[in-house]
PDB file of C-alpha atoms in Angstrom:
ATOM      1  CA  UNK A   1      45.950  29.681  20.345  1.00  0.00           C
ATOM      2  CA  UNK A   2      42.584  29.991  22.061  1.00  0.00           C
ATOM      3  CA  UNK A   3      40.442  33.051  22.633  1.00  0.00           C
ATOM      4  CA  UNK A   4      39.185  33.989  26.087  1.00  0.00           C
ATOM      5  CA  UNK A   5      36.818  36.697  27.259  1.00  0.00           C
ATOM      6  CA  UNK A   6      37.856  38.510  30.452  1.00  0.00           C
ATOM      7  CA  UNK A   7      34.687  40.065  31.908  1.00  0.00           C
ATOM      8  CA  UNK A   8      34.764  42.990  34.328  1.00  0.00           C
ATOM      9  CA  UNK A   9      31.634  43.126  36.474  1.00  0.00           C
ATOM     10  CA  UNK A  10      29.866  45.991  38.236  1.00  0.00           C
ATOM     11  CA  UNK A  11      28.020  43.541  40.473  1.00  0.00           C
ATOM     12  CA  UNK A  12      27.480  39.819  40.694  1.00  0.00           C
ATOM     13  CA  UNK A  13      31.057  38.814  41.511  1.00  0.00           C
ATOM     14  CA  UNK A  14      32.589  38.655  44.989  1.00  0.00           C
ATOM     15  CA  UNK A  15      33.526  42.094  46.292  1.00  0.00           C
ATOM     16  CA  UNK A  16      37.041  43.234  45.338  1.00  0.00           C
ATOM     17  CA  UNK A  17      39.617  44.142  47.992  1.00  0.00           C
ATOM     18  CA  UNK A  18      39.462  47.855  47.090  1.00  0.00           C
ATOM     19  CA  UNK A  19      35.656  48.031  46.901  1.00  0.00           C
ATOM     20  CA  UNK A  20      35.076  51.740  46.230  1.00  0.00           C
ATOM     21  CA  UNK A  21      32.731  52.273  43.250  1.00  0.00           C
ATOM     22  CA  UNK A  22      34.330  54.124  40.335  1.00  0.00           C
ATOM     23  CA  UNK A  23      31.770  56.933  40.517  1.00  0.00           C
ATOM     24  CA  UNK A  24      33.349  57.859  43.877  1.00  0.00           C
ATOM     25  CA  UNK A  25      36.935  57.976  42.574  1.00  0.00           C
ATOM     26  CA  UNK A  26      38.813  61.223  42.006  1.00  0.00           C
ATOM     27  CA  UNK A  27      39.381  62.118  38.328  1.00  0.00           C
ATOM     28  CA  UNK A  28      43.092  61.291  38.592  1.00  0.00           C
ATOM     29  CA  UNK A  29      42.219  57.837  39.994  1.00  0.00           C
ATOM     30  CA  UNK A  30      39.958  57.151  36.988  1.00  0.00           C
ATOM     31  CA  UNK A  31      42.730  58.359  34.656  1.00  0.00           C
ATOM     32  CA  UNK A  32      45.290  56.076  36.345  1.00  0.00           C
ATOM     33  CA  UNK A  33      42.915  53.112  36.026  1.00  0.00           C
ATOM     34  CA  UNK A  34      42.269  53.760  32.328  1.00  0.00           C
ATOM     35  CA  UNK A  35      46.005  54.224  31.699  1.00  0.00           C
ATOM     36  CA  UNK A  36      46.738  50.878  33.376  1.00  0.00           C
ATOM     37  CA  UNK A  37      44.184  49.186  31.132  1.00  0.00           C
ATOM     38  CA  UNK A  38      45.599  50.858  28.004  1.00  0.00           C
ATOM     39  CA  UNK A  39      49.188  49.932  28.959  1.00  0.00           C
ATOM     40  CA  UNK A  40      48.139  46.341  29.645  1.00  0.00           C
ATOM     41  CA  UNK A  41      46.427  46.109  26.237  1.00  0.00           C
ATOM     42  CA  UNK A  42      49.446  47.673  24.485  1.00  0.00           C
ATOM     43  CA  UNK A  43      51.757  45.092  26.054  1.00  0.00           C
ATOM     44  CA  UNK A  44      49.493  42.264  24.870  1.00  0.00           C
ATOM     45  CA  UNK A  45      49.367  43.789  21.385  1.00  0.00           C
ATOM     46  CA  UNK A  46      53.170  43.475  21.266  1.00  0.00           C
ATOM     47  CA  UNK A  47      53.009  39.763  22.148  1.00  0.00           C
ATOM     48  CA  UNK A  48      50.097  39.113  19.742  1.00  0.00           C
ATOM     49  CA  UNK A  49      47.745  38.161  22.586  1.00  0.00           C
ATOM     50  CA  UNK A  50      45.390  41.157  22.420  1.00  0.00           C
ATOM     51  CA  UNK A  51      42.193  40.974  20.349  1.00  0.00           C
ATOM     52  CA  UNK A  52      39.850  43.693  21.671  1.00  0.00           C
ATOM     53  CA  UNK A  53      38.679  45.496  24.782  1.00  0.00           C
ATOM     54  CA  UNK A  54      35.798  47.826  25.516  1.00  0.00           C
ATOM     55  CA  UNK A  55      34.309  49.595  28.503  1.00  0.00           C
ATOM     56  CA  UNK A  56      30.534  49.750  28.519  1.00  0.00           C
ATOM     57  CA  UNK A  57      28.315  52.738  29.261  1.00  0.00           C
ATOM     58  CA  UNK A  58      25.791  52.151  32.042  1.00  0.00           C
ATOM     59  CA  UNK A  59      22.859  52.703  29.649  1.00  0.00           C
ATOM     60  CA  UNK A  60      21.381  49.755  27.791  1.00  0.00           C
ATOM     61  CA  UNK A  61      18.136  47.998  26.866  1.00  0.00           C
ATOM     62  CA  UNK A  62      17.110  44.345  26.617  1.00  0.00           C
ATOM     63  CA  UNK A  63      15.185  43.668  23.406  1.00  0.00           C
ATOM     64  CA  UNK A  64      13.628  40.504  21.995  1.00  0.00           C
ATOM     65  CA  UNK A  65      11.293  39.634  19.148  1.00  0.00           C
ATOM     66  CA  UNK A  66       7.714  39.314  20.398  1.00  0.00           C
ATOM     67  CA  UNK A  67       5.843  38.273  17.265  1.00  0.00           C
ATOM     68  CA  UNK A  68       4.888  39.798  13.937  1.00  0.00           C
ATOM     69  CA  UNK A  69       3.479  43.304  14.314  1.00  0.00           C
ATOM     70  CA  UNK A  70       4.091  43.380  18.056  1.00  0.00           C
ATOM     71  CA  UNK A  71       6.605  45.718  19.677  1.00  0.00           C
ATOM     72  CA  UNK A  72       9.740  44.156  21.074  1.00  0.00           C
ATOM     73  CA  UNK A  73       9.832  43.345  24.757  1.00  0.00           C
ATOM     74  CA  UNK A  74      12.395  45.528  26.496  1.00  0.00           C
ATOM     75  CA  UNK A  75      12.237  44.497  30.128  1.00  0.00           C
ATOM     76  CA  UNK A  76      12.013  41.375  32.185  1.00  0.00           C
ATOM     77  CA  UNK A  77      12.395  39.731  35.585  1.00  0.00           C
ATOM     78  CA  UNK A  78      16.183  39.410  35.371  1.00  0.00           C
ATOM     79  CA  UNK A  79      19.328  41.381  36.046  1.00  0.00           C
ATOM     80  CA  UNK A  80      20.279  43.435  33.013  1.00  0.00           C
ATOM     81  CA  UNK A  81      23.839  43.281  31.735  1.00  0.00           C
ATOM     82  CA  UNK A  82      24.088  47.063  32.113  1.00  0.00           C
ATOM     83  CA  UNK A  83      23.839  46.404  35.854  1.00  0.00           C
ATOM     84  CA  UNK A  84      26.395  43.613  35.784  1.00  0.00           C
ATOM     85  CA  UNK A  85      29.058  43.991  33.093  1.00  0.00           C
ATOM     86  CA  UNK A  86      31.429  46.971  33.114  1.00  0.00           C
ATOM     87  CA  UNK A  87      33.575  45.908  30.184  1.00  0.00           C
ATOM     88  CA  UNK A  88      35.672  43.164  28.659  1.00  0.00           C
ATOM     89  CA  UNK A  89      38.922  42.208  27.064  1.00  0.00           C
ATOM     90  CA  UNK A  90      39.344  39.462  24.493  1.00  0.00           C
ATOM     91  CA  UNK A  91      42.712  37.727  24.469  1.00  0.00           C
ATOM     92  CA  UNK A  92      44.173  35.009  22.230  1.00  0.00           C
ATOM     93  CA  UNK A  93      46.621  32.919  24.226  1.00  0.00           C
ATOM     94  CA  UNK A  94      48.351  29.527  24.192  1.00  0.00           C
ATOM     95  CA  UNK A  95      46.588  28.093  27.235  1.00  0.00           C
ATOM     96  CA  UNK A  96      43.932  28.472  29.892  1.00  0.00           C
ATOM     97  CA  UNK A  97      46.747  28.936  32.408  1.00  0.00           C
ATOM     98  CA  UNK A  98      48.014  31.975  30.467  1.00  0.00           C
ATOM     99  CA  UNK A  99      44.476  33.408  30.370  1.00  0.00           C
ATOM    100  CA  UNK A 100      44.210  33.052  34.154  1.00  0.00           C
ATOM    101  CA  UNK A 101      47.662  34.600  34.621  1.00  0.00           C
ATOM    102  CA  UNK A 102      46.695  37.643  32.552  1.00  0.00           C
ATOM    103  CA  UNK A 103      43.312  37.990  34.274  1.00  0.00           C
ATOM    104  CA  UNK A 104      45.090  38.011  37.629  1.00  0.00           C
ATOM    105  CA  UNK A 105      47.382  40.781  36.456  1.00  0.00           C
ATOM    106  CA  UNK A 106      44.486  42.774  35.002  1.00  0.00           C
ATOM    107  CA  UNK A 107      42.579  42.542  38.296  1.00  0.00           C
ATOM    108  CA  UNK A 108      45.353  44.586  39.933  1.00  0.00           C
ATOM    109  CA  UNK A 109      44.409  47.771  38.039  1.00  0.00           C
ATOM    110  CA  UNK A 110      44.520  50.740  40.408  1.00  0.00           C
ATOM    111  CA  UNK A 111      41.353  52.089  41.978  1.00  0.00           C
ATOM    112  CA  UNK A 112      40.535  54.476  44.799  1.00  0.00           C
ATOM    113  CA  UNK A 113      43.616  55.857  46.497  1.00  0.00           C
ATOM    114  CA  UNK A 114      45.790  54.368  43.747  1.00  0.00           C
ATOM    115  CA  UNK A 115      45.569  50.970  45.456  1.00  0.00           C
ATOM    116  CA  UNK A 116      45.020  47.855  43.302  1.00  0.00           C
ATOM    117  CA  UNK A 117      41.369  46.890  43.039  1.00  0.00           C
ATOM    118  CA  UNK A 118      42.014  43.120  43.060  1.00  0.00           C
ATOM    119  CA  UNK A 119      38.613  42.713  41.429  1.00  0.00           C
ATOM    120  CA  UNK A 120      37.289  39.339  40.375  1.00  0.00           C
ATOM    121  CA  UNK A 121      37.324  38.849  36.605  1.00  0.00           C
ATOM    122  CA  UNK A 122      35.371  36.146  34.845  1.00  0.00           C
ATOM    123  CA  UNK A 123      37.468  34.112  32.374  1.00  0.00           C
ATOM    124  CA  UNK A 124      35.332  32.544  29.624  1.00  0.00           C
ATOM    125  CA  UNK A 125      36.714  30.531  26.704  1.00  0.00           C
ATOM    126  CA  UNK A 126      35.278  31.129  23.253  1.00  0.00           C
ATOM    127  CA  UNK A 127      33.456  28.138  21.848  1.00  0.00           C
ATOM    128  CA  UNK A 128      35.929  26.520  19.434  1.00  0.00           C
ATOM    129  CA  UNK A 129      33.278  24.495  17.603  1.00  0.00           C
ATOM    130  CA  UNK A 130      29.543  23.898  17.859  1.00  0.00           C
ATOM    131  CA  UNK A 131      28.554  21.626  20.718  1.00  0.00           C
ATOM    132  CA  UNK A 132      28.109  17.956  19.840  1.00  0.00           C
ATOM    133  CA  UNK A 133      24.587  16.637  20.371  1.00  0.00           C
ATOM    134  CA  UNK A 134      24.359  13.025  21.428  1.00  0.00           C
ATOM    135  CA  UNK A 135      21.151  11.068  21.465  1.00  0.00           C
TER     136      UNK A 135
END
């Protein structure tokens, strides 16, 4: 079994087919979307393929160490993940092909008008072991 991260993006991926931002959906459309995600996760729990999933709030701060006695740096010339990542699901599956199959199914979650979003999801494998350094 191998773990994969399925990333849901706010921006940065190609536009989905049903490209209406969630903040413009009716409450029942948001509820249907969340229910789809919960049902999908429950089905994967039954097969032993589900590890975790979380939706992210839009608030967030970048922080890094900036030296002893100096305040941390909290901004920079880069896109912040709060602008890019909406949430994730971690799955533990037998193959990359299965991860892609599940990501495709997850991308069909309903959106505005109850129509599938067909959003692009990023599929990232977990690092199984530290990278080998060759000299």
